[in-house]
Coordinates of C-alpha atoms and ligand atoms in Angstrom, one line a residue:
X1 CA -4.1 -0.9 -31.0
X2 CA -5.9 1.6 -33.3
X3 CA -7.0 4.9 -31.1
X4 CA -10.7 6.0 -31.7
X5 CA -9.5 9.9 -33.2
X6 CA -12.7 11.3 -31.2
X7 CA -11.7 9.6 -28.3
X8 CA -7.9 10.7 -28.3
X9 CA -9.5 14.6 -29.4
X10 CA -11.6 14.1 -26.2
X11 CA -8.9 13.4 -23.9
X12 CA -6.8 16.3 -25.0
X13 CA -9.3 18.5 -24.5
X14 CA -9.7 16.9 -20.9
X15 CA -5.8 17.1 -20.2
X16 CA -6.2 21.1 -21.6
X17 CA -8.6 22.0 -19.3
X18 CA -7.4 20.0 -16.2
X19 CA -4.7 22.2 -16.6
X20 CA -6.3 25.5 -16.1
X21 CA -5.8 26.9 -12.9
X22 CA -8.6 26.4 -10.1
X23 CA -9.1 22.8 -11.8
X24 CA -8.2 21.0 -8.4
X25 CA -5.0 22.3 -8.4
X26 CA -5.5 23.5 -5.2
X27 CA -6.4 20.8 -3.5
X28 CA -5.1 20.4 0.4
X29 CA -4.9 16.9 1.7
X30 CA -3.9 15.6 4.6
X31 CA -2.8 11.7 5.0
X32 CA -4.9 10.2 7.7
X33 CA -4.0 7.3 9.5
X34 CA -3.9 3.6 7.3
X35 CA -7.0 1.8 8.6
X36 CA -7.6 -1.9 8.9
X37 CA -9.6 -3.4 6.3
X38 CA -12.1 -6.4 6.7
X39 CA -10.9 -9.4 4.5
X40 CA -13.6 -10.4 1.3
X41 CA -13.7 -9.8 -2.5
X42 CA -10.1 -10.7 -2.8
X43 CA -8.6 -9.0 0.3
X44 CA -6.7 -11.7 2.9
X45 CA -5.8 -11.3 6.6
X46 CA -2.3 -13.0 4.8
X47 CA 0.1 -13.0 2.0
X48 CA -0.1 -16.3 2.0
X49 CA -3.6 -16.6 1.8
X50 CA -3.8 -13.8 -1.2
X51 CA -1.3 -16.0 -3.2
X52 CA -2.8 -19.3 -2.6
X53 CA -5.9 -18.0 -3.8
X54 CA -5.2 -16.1 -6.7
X55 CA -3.0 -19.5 -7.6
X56 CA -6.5 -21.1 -7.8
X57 CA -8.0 -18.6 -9.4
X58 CA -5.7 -18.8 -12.2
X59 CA -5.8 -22.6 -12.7
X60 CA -9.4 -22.4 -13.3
X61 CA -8.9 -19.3 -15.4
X62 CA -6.8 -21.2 -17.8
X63 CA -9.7 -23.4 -18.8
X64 CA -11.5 -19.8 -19.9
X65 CA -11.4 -18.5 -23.4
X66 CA -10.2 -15.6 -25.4
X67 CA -13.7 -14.4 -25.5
X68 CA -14.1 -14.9 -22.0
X69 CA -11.5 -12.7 -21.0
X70 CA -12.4 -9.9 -23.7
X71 CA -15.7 -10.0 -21.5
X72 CA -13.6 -9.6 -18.2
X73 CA -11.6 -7.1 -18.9
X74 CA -14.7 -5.1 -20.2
X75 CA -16.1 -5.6 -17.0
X76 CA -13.1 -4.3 -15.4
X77 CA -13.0 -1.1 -16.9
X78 CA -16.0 -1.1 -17.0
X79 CA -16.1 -0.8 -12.7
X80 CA -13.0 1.8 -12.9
X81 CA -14.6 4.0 -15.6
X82 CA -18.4 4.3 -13.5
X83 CA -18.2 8.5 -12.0
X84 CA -18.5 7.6 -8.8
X85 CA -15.4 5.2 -8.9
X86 CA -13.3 7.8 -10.8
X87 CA -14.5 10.6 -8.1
X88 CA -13.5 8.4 -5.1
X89 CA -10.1 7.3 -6.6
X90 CA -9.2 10.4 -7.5
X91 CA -10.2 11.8 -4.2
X92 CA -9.0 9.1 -1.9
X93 CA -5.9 8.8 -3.4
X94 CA -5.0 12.7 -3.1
X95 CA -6.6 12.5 0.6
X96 CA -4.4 9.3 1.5
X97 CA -1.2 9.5 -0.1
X98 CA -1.2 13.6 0.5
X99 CA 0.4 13.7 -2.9
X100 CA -1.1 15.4 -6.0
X101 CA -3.8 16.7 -7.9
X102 CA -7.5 15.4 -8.0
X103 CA -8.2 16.7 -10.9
X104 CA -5.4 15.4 -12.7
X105 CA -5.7 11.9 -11.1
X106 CA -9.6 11.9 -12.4
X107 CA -7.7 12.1 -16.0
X108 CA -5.6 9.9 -15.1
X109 CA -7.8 6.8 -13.7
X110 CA -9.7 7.2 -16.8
X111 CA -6.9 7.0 -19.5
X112 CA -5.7 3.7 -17.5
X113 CA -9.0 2.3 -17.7
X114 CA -10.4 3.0 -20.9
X115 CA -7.0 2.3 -22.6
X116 CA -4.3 0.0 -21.8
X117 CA -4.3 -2.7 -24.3
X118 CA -5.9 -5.7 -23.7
X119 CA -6.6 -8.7 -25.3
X120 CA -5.5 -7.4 -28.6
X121 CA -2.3 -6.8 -27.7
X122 CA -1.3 -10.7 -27.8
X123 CA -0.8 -10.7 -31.4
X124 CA 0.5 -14.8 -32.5
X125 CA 3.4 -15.2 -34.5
X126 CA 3.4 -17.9 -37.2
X127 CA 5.9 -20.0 -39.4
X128 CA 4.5 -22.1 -42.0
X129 CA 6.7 -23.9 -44.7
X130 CA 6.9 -27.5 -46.1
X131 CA 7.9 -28.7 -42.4
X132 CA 4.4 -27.8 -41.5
X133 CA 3.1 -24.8 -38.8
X134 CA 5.1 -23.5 -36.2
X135 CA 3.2 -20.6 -33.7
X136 CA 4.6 -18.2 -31.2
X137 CA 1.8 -17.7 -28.5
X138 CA 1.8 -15.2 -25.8
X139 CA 1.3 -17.6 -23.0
X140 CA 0.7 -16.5 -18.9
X141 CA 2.9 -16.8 -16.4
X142 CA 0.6 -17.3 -13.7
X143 CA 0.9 -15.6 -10.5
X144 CA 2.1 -12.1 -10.6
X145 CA 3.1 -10.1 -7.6
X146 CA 3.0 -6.6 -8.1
X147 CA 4.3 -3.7 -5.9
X148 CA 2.7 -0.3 -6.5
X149 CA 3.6 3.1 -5.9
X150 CA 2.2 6.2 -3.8
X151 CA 2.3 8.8 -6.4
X152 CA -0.2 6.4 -9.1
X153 CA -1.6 4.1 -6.7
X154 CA -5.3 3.3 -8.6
X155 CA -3.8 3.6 -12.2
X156 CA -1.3 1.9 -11.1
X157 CA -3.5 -1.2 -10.1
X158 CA -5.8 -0.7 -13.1
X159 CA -3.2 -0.7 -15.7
X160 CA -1.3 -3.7 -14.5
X161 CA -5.0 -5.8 -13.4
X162 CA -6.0 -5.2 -17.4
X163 CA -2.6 -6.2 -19.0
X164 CA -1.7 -8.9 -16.7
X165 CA -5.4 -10.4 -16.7
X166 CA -5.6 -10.3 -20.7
X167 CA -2.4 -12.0 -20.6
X168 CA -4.5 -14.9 -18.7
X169 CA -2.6 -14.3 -15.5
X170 CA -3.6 -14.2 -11.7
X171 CA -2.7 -11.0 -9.9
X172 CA -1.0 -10.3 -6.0
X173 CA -1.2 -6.1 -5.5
X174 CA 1.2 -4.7 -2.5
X175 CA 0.4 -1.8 -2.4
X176 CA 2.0 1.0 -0.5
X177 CA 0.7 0.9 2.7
X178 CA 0.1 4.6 2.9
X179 CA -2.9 4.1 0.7
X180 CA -4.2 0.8 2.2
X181 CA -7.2 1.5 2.2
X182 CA -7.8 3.5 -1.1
X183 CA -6.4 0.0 -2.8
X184 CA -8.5 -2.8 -0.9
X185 CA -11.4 -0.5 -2.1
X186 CA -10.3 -1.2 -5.4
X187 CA -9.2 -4.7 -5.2
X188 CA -12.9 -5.6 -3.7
X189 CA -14.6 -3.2 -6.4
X190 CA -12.4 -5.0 -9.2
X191 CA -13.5 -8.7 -7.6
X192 CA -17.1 -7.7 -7.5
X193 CA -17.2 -6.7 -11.0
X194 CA -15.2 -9.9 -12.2
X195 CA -17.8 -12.3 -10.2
X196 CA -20.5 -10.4 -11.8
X197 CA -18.9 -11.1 -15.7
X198 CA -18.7 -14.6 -14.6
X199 CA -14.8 -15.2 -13.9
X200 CA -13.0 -17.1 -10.8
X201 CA -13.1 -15.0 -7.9
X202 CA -9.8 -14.4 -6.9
X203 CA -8.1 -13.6 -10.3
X204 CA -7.2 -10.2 -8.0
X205 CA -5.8 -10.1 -4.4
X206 CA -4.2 -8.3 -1.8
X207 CA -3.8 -8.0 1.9
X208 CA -6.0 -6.5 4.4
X209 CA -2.2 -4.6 5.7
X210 CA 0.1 -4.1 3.1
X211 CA 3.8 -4.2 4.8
X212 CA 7.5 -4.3 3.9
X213 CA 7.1 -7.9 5.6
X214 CA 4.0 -8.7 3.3
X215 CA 5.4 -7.6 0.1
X216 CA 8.9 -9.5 0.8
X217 CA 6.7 -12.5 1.5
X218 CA 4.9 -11.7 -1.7
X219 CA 8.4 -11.5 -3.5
X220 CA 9.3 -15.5 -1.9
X221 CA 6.0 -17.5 -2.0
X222 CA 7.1 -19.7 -4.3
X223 CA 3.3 -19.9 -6.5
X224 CA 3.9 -16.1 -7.3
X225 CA 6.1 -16.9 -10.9
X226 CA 6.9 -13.3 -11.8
X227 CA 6.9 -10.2 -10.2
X228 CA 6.7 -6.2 -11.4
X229 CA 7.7 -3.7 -9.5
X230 CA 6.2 -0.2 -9.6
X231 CA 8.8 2.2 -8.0
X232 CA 11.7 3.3 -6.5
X233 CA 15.3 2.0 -6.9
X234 CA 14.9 0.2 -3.5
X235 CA 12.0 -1.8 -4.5
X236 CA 13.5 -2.5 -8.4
X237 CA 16.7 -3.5 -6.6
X238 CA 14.8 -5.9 -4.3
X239 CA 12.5 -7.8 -7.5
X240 CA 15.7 -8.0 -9.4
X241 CA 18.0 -9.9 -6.6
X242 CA 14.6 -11.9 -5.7
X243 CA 16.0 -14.9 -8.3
X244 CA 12.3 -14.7 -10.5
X245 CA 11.4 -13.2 -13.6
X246 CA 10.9 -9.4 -12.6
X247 CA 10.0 -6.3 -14.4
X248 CA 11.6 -3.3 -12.9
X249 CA 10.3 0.0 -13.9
X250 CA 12.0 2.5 -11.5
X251 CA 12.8 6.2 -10.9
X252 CA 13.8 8.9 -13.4
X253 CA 14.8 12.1 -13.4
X254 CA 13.8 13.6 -16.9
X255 CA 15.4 16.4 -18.0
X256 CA 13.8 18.6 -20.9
X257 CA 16.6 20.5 -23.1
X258 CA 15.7 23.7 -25.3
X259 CA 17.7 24.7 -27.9
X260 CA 17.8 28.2 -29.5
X261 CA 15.6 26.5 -32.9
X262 CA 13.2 25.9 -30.7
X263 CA 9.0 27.4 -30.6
X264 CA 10.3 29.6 -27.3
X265 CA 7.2 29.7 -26.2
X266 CA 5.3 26.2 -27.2
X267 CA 8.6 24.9 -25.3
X268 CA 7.6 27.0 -22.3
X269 CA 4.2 26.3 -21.8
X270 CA 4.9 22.2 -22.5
X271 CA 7.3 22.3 -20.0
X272 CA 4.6 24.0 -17.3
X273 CA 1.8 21.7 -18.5
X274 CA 4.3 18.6 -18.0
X275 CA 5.8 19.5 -14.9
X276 CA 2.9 20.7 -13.1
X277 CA 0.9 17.0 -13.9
X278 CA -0.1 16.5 -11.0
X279 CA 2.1 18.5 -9.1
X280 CA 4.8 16.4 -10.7
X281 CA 5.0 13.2 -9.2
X282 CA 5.1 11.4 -12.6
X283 CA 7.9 9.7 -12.8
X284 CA 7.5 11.1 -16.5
X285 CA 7.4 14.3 -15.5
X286 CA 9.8 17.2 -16.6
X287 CA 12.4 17.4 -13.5
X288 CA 14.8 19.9 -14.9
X289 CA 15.5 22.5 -18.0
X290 CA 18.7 22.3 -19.6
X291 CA 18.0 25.4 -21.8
X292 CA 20.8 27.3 -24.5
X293 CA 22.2 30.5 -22.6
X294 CA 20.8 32.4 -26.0
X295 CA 17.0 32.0 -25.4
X296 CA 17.2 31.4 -21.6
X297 CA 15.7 34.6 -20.5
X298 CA 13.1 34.1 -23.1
X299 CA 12.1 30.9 -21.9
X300 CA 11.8 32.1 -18.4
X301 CA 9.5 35.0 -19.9
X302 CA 6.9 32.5 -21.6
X303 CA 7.4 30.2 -19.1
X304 CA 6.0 32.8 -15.9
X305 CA 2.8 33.6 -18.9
X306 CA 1.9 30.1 -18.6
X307 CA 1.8 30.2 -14.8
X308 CA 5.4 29.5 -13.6
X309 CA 7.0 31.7 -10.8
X310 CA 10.3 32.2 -11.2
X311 CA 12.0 32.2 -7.7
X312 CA 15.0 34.8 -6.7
X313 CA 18.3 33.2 -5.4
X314 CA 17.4 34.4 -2.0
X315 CA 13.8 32.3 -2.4
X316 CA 16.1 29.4 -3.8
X317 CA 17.7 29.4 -0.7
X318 CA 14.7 29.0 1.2
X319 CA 12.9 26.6 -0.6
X320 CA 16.5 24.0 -0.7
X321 CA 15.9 24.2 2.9
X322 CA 12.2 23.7 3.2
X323 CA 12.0 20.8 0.4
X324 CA 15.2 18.8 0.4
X325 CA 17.2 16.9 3.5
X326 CA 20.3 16.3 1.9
X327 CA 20.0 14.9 -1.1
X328 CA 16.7 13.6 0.0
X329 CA 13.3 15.1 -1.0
X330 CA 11.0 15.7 2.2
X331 CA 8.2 13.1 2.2
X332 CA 5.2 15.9 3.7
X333 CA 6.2 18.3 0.3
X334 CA 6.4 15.6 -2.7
X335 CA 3.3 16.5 -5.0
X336 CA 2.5 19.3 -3.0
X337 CA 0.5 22.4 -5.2
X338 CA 3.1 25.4 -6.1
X339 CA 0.8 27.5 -4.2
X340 CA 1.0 26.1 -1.1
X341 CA 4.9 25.7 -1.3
X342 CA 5.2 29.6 -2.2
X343 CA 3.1 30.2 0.7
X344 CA 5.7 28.4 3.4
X345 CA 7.9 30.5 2.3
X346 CA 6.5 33.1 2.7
X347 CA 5.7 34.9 -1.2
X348 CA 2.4 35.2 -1.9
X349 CA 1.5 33.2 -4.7
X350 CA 0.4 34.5 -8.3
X351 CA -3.0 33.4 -9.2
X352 CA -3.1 30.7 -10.8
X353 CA 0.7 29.6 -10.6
X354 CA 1.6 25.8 -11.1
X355 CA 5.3 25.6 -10.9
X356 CA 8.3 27.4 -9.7
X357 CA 11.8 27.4 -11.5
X358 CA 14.8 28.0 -9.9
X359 CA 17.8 28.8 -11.9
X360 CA 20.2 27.3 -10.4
X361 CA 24.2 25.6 -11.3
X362 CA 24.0 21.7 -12.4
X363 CA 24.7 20.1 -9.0
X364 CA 22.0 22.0 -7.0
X365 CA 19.9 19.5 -5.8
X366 CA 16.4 20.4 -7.6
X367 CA 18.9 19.9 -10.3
X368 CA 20.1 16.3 -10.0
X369 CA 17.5 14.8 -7.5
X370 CA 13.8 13.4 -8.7
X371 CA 12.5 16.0 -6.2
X372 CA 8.6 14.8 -7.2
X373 CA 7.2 18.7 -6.5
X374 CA 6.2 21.4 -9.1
X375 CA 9.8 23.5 -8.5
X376 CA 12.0 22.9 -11.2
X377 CA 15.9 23.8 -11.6
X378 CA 16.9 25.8 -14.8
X379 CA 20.7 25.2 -16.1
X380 CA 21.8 27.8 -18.6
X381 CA 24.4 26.5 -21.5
X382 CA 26.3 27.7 -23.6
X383 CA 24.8 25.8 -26.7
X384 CA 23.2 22.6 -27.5
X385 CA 25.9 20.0 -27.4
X386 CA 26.7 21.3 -23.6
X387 CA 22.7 21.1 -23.0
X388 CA 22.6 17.4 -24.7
X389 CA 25.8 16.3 -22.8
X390 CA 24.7 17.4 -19.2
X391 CA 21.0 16.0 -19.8
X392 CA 22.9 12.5 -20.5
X393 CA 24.4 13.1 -17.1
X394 CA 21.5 14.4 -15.0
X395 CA 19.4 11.7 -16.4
X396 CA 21.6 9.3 -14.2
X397 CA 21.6 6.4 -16.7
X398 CA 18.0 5.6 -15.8
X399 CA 16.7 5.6 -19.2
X400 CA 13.4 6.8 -18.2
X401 CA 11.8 9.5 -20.1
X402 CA 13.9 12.6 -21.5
X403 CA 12.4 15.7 -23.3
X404 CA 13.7 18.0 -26.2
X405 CA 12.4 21.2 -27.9
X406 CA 14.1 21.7 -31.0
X407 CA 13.6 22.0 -34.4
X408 CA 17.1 21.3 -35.8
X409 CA 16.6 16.9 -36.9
X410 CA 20.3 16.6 -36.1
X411 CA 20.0 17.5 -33.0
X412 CA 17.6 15.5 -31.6
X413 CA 18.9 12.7 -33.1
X414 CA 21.8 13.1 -31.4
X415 CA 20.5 13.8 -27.8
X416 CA 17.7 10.4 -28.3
X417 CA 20.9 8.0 -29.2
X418 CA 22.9 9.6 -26.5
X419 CA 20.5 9.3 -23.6
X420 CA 19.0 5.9 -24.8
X421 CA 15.8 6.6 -22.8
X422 CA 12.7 4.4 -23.0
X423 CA 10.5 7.5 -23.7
X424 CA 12.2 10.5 -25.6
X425 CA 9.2 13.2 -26.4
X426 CA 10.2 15.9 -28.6
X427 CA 8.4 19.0 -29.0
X428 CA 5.4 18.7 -26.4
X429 CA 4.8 18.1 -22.9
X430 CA 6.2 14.9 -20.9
X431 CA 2.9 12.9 -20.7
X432 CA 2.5 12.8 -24.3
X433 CA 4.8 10.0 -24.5
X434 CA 2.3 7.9 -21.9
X435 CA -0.8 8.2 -24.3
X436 CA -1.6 11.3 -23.3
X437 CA -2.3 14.1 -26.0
X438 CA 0.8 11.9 -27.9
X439 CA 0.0 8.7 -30.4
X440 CA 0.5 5.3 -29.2
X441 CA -0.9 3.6 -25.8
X442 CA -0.7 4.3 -22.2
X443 CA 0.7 2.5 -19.3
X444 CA 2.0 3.0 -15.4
X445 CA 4.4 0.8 -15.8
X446 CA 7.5 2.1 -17.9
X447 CA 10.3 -0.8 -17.6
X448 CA 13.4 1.1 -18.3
X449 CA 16.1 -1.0 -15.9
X450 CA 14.5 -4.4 -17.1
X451 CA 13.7 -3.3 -21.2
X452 CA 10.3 -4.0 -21.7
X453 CA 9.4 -0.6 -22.1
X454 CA 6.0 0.7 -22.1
X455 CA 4.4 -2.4 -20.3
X456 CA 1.3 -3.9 -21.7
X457 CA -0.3 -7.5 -21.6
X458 CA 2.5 -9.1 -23.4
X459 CA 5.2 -8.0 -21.1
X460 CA 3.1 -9.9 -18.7
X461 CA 3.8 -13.2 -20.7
X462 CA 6.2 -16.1 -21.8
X463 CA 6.7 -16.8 -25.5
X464 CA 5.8 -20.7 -26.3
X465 CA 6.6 -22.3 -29.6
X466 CA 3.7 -25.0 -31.0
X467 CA 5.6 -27.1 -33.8
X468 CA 2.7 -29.0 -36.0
X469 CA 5.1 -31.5 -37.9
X470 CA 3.8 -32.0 -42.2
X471 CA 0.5 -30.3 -42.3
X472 CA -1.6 -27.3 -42.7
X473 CA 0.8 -25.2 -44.4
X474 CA -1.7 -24.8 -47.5
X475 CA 0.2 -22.3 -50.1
Ligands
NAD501 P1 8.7 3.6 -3.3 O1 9.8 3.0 -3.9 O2 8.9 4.3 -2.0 O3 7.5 2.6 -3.1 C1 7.0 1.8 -4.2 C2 6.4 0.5 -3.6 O4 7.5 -0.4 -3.2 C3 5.6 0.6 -2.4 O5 4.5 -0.3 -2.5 C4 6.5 0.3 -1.3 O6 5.7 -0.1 -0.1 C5 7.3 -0.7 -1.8 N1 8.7 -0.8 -1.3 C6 9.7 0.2 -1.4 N2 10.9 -0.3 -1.0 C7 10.7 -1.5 -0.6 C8 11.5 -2.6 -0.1 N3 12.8 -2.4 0.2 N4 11.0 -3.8 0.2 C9 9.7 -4.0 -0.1 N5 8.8 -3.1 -0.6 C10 9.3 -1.9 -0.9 O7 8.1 4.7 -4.3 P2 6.9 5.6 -4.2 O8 7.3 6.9 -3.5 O9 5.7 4.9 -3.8 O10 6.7 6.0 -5.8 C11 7.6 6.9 -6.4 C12 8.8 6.3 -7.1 O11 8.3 5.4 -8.0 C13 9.5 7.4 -7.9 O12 10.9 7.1 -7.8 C14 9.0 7.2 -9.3 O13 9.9 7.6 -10.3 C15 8.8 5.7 -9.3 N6 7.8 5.3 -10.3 C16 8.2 4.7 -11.4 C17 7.2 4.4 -12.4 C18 7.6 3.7 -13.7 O14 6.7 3.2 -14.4 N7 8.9 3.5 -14.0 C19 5.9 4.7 -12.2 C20 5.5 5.3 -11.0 C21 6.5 5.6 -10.1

């Protein structure tokens, strides 16, 4: 996929200055109740329904053409892209989930939109030789359940609704119910925009409740053919024992390590720009520094410029006990601002602060666990082996996302075949390695326990061979 350089220059500039303080980061939001939606525009009273109808849906999308679904997907972004969508989803997703930053999510709804690959992205591969013509073709698989997360419910949906759709698949969204609501909106606005380019309505569904019980009928209805999972371990552990095809892409728990070759203080203010993303809950997001003993301080220093707080041991103390039950994070503080967890504490908070780091040993608990909240354990090393070695083990052999400032080659090297992660970003903030402000494309979907990577429409596909026997290899 070639990147319109304007475009990308745009979106930097976006990311820069959603990162300024005052720029939503301050939101408050309360989760209200889920409310029951009316069925219509692709949202059933049942699962069974939902699937039985996007299994239509897809049968009469088959007989559709390439062009045909250029044009849908168009339309599709199209519908997310329109201000007034972004501005609710944004919103409404903060408002119902309780989790993050509006701001932020705006940026983030519109990089999903505007681009995840589409069509383009099913590239044929071709044999041709005096036994004739032999193609690869990226072929659908059909139905596709997919289970969505909290923390990026609407990019979520967007992202997989383009790749999977390009790939000439149907879709079934179970969502987390927590954000009912926010993603029947979305399913309906996605329908209305797909009837209105001329596709089978249907090609999108979901269910008016969303429920453990709905998505685990989701995972057996036997017209769903494949199924992606947006999530925790519990929900990547369910697709992968369901006896389908499944994508899994599942938690993380990046660590970012900073060596003593390192820009002190570019490596500081990545780390507060990536770790304060919307109040962290990307499961991309920098979770802890690994950082030489030599340049620790230092780091710290440039790190409280850019709008860190660093906490005392006593304030340490206190926030363990406010933000973690056991080796649990608590629910009401995941993608909470820094602010407003400073204030429950008690310390008034800088203005403008966006994360807190805690020095602390390698088993505290903001440490090991994907906490999901701007407040970030530091672990001081002796040197950079020790930092490589103990982000292997903190990463928990997820092979998520890892990050590394350094300027020594050998190094790096080193730590990106040690911890085998899908994304290894070196040298900038976390969510340049999802298309952000880094080259290549973005997704929501990041399939580290299953290998697919950085989903896009061709993960969403099976590979079929077409063998012409004798002819039409003309050199
Ligand atoms: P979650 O696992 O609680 O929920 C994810 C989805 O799975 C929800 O729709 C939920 O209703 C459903 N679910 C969870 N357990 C289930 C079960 N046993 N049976 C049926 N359905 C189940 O996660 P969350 O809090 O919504 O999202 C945050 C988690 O997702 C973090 O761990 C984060 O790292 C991960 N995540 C991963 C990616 C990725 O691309 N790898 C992207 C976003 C989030």
């Amino acid at each position: 996929m070639t990147i319109d350089p304007a475009q990308l220059e745009a979106t930097i500039r976006e990311v820069l200055a959603a990162m300024l303080p005052g720029n939503g980061n301050d939101t408050q939001a309360k989760a209200p109740a889920t409310q029951q939606e009316a069925p219509g525009d692709g949202v059933f009273a049942d699962m069974d329904s939902a699937v039985e109808a996007a299994h239509l849906a897809q049968r009469e999308y088959l007989g559709r053409s390439m062009a045909d679904r250029r044009r849908y997907v168009a339309a599709i972004r199209e519908a997310m892209l329109a201000p007034e969508a972004l501005d609710y989803m944004s919103e409404q997703a903060v408002a119902q989930s309780g989790m993050g930053d509006v701001g932020h999510k705006y940026l983030k709804n519109k990089v999903a939109a505007s681009e995840t690959p589409g069509v383009e992205d099913l590239v044929t591969e071709a044999w041709s030789g005096d036994d004739g013509l032999t193609t690869i073709e990226y072929s659908p698989y059909g139905v596709i359940g997919a289970i969505t997360p909290t923390t990026n419910p609407t990019e979520t949906i967007t992202c997989n609704t383009i790749g999977m759709l390009a790939a000439g698949n149907a879709v079934v969204f179970s969502p987390h119910p927590r954000v009912a609501k926010l993603s029947c909106w979305q399913v309906r606005r996605i329908n209305r925009a797909l009837r209105a380019a001329g596709a089978p309505d249907n090609l999108v569904t979901t269910v008016t409740a969303p429920s453990l019980e709905n998505t685990n009928a989701m995972m057996a209805h036997p017209k769903v053919r494949m199924l992606v999972a947006t999530g925790g371990p519990g929900i990547v552990r369910a697709v992968l024992s369901s006896g389908k095809k499944a994508i899994g892409a599942g938690a993380g728990n990046p660590p970012a390590v900073v060596d003593e070759t390192a820009d002190i203080e570019h490596a500081a203010k990545c780390i507060v720009d990536g770790a304060s993303f919307d109040n962290n809950l990307p499961c991309t997001a920098e979770k802890e520094i690994i950082a030489v003993d030599s340049i620790a301080d230092m780091l710290k220093f440039c790190m409280i410029k850019h709008g860190a707080y660093e906490a005392t041991a006593a304030e340490v103390a206190e926030l363990e006990k406010l933000l973690v039950n056991g080796d649990k994070p608590r629910t009401e503080w995941v993608g909470k601002p820094a602010a407003k967890i400073l204030e429950a504490i008690g310390v008034t908070p800088p203005p403008g602060v966006r994360l807190i780091v805690c020095e602390a040993a390698a088993d505290h608990p903001f440490v090991v666990h994907e906490l999901m909240m701007p407040v970030l354990g530091l672990v001081r090393v002796p040197d950079v082996d020790a930092a490589i070695d103990l982000a292997v083990e903190l990463e928990h052999g997820n092979r998520h996302t890892a990050v590394m400032h350094s300027l020594n080659v050998s190094k790096l090297t080193r730590m990106g075949k040690l911890i085998q992660t899908t994304i290894f970003v070196k040298n900038g903030p976390s969510y340049n390695g999802i298309g952000i402000g880094g080259e290549g494309y973005p997704t929501f979907t990041i399939a580290g326990p299953t290998g697919e990577g950085l989903t896009s429409a061709r993960s969403f596909t099976r590979k079929r061979r077409c063998v012409l026997v004798g002819d039409l290899n003309v050199r």
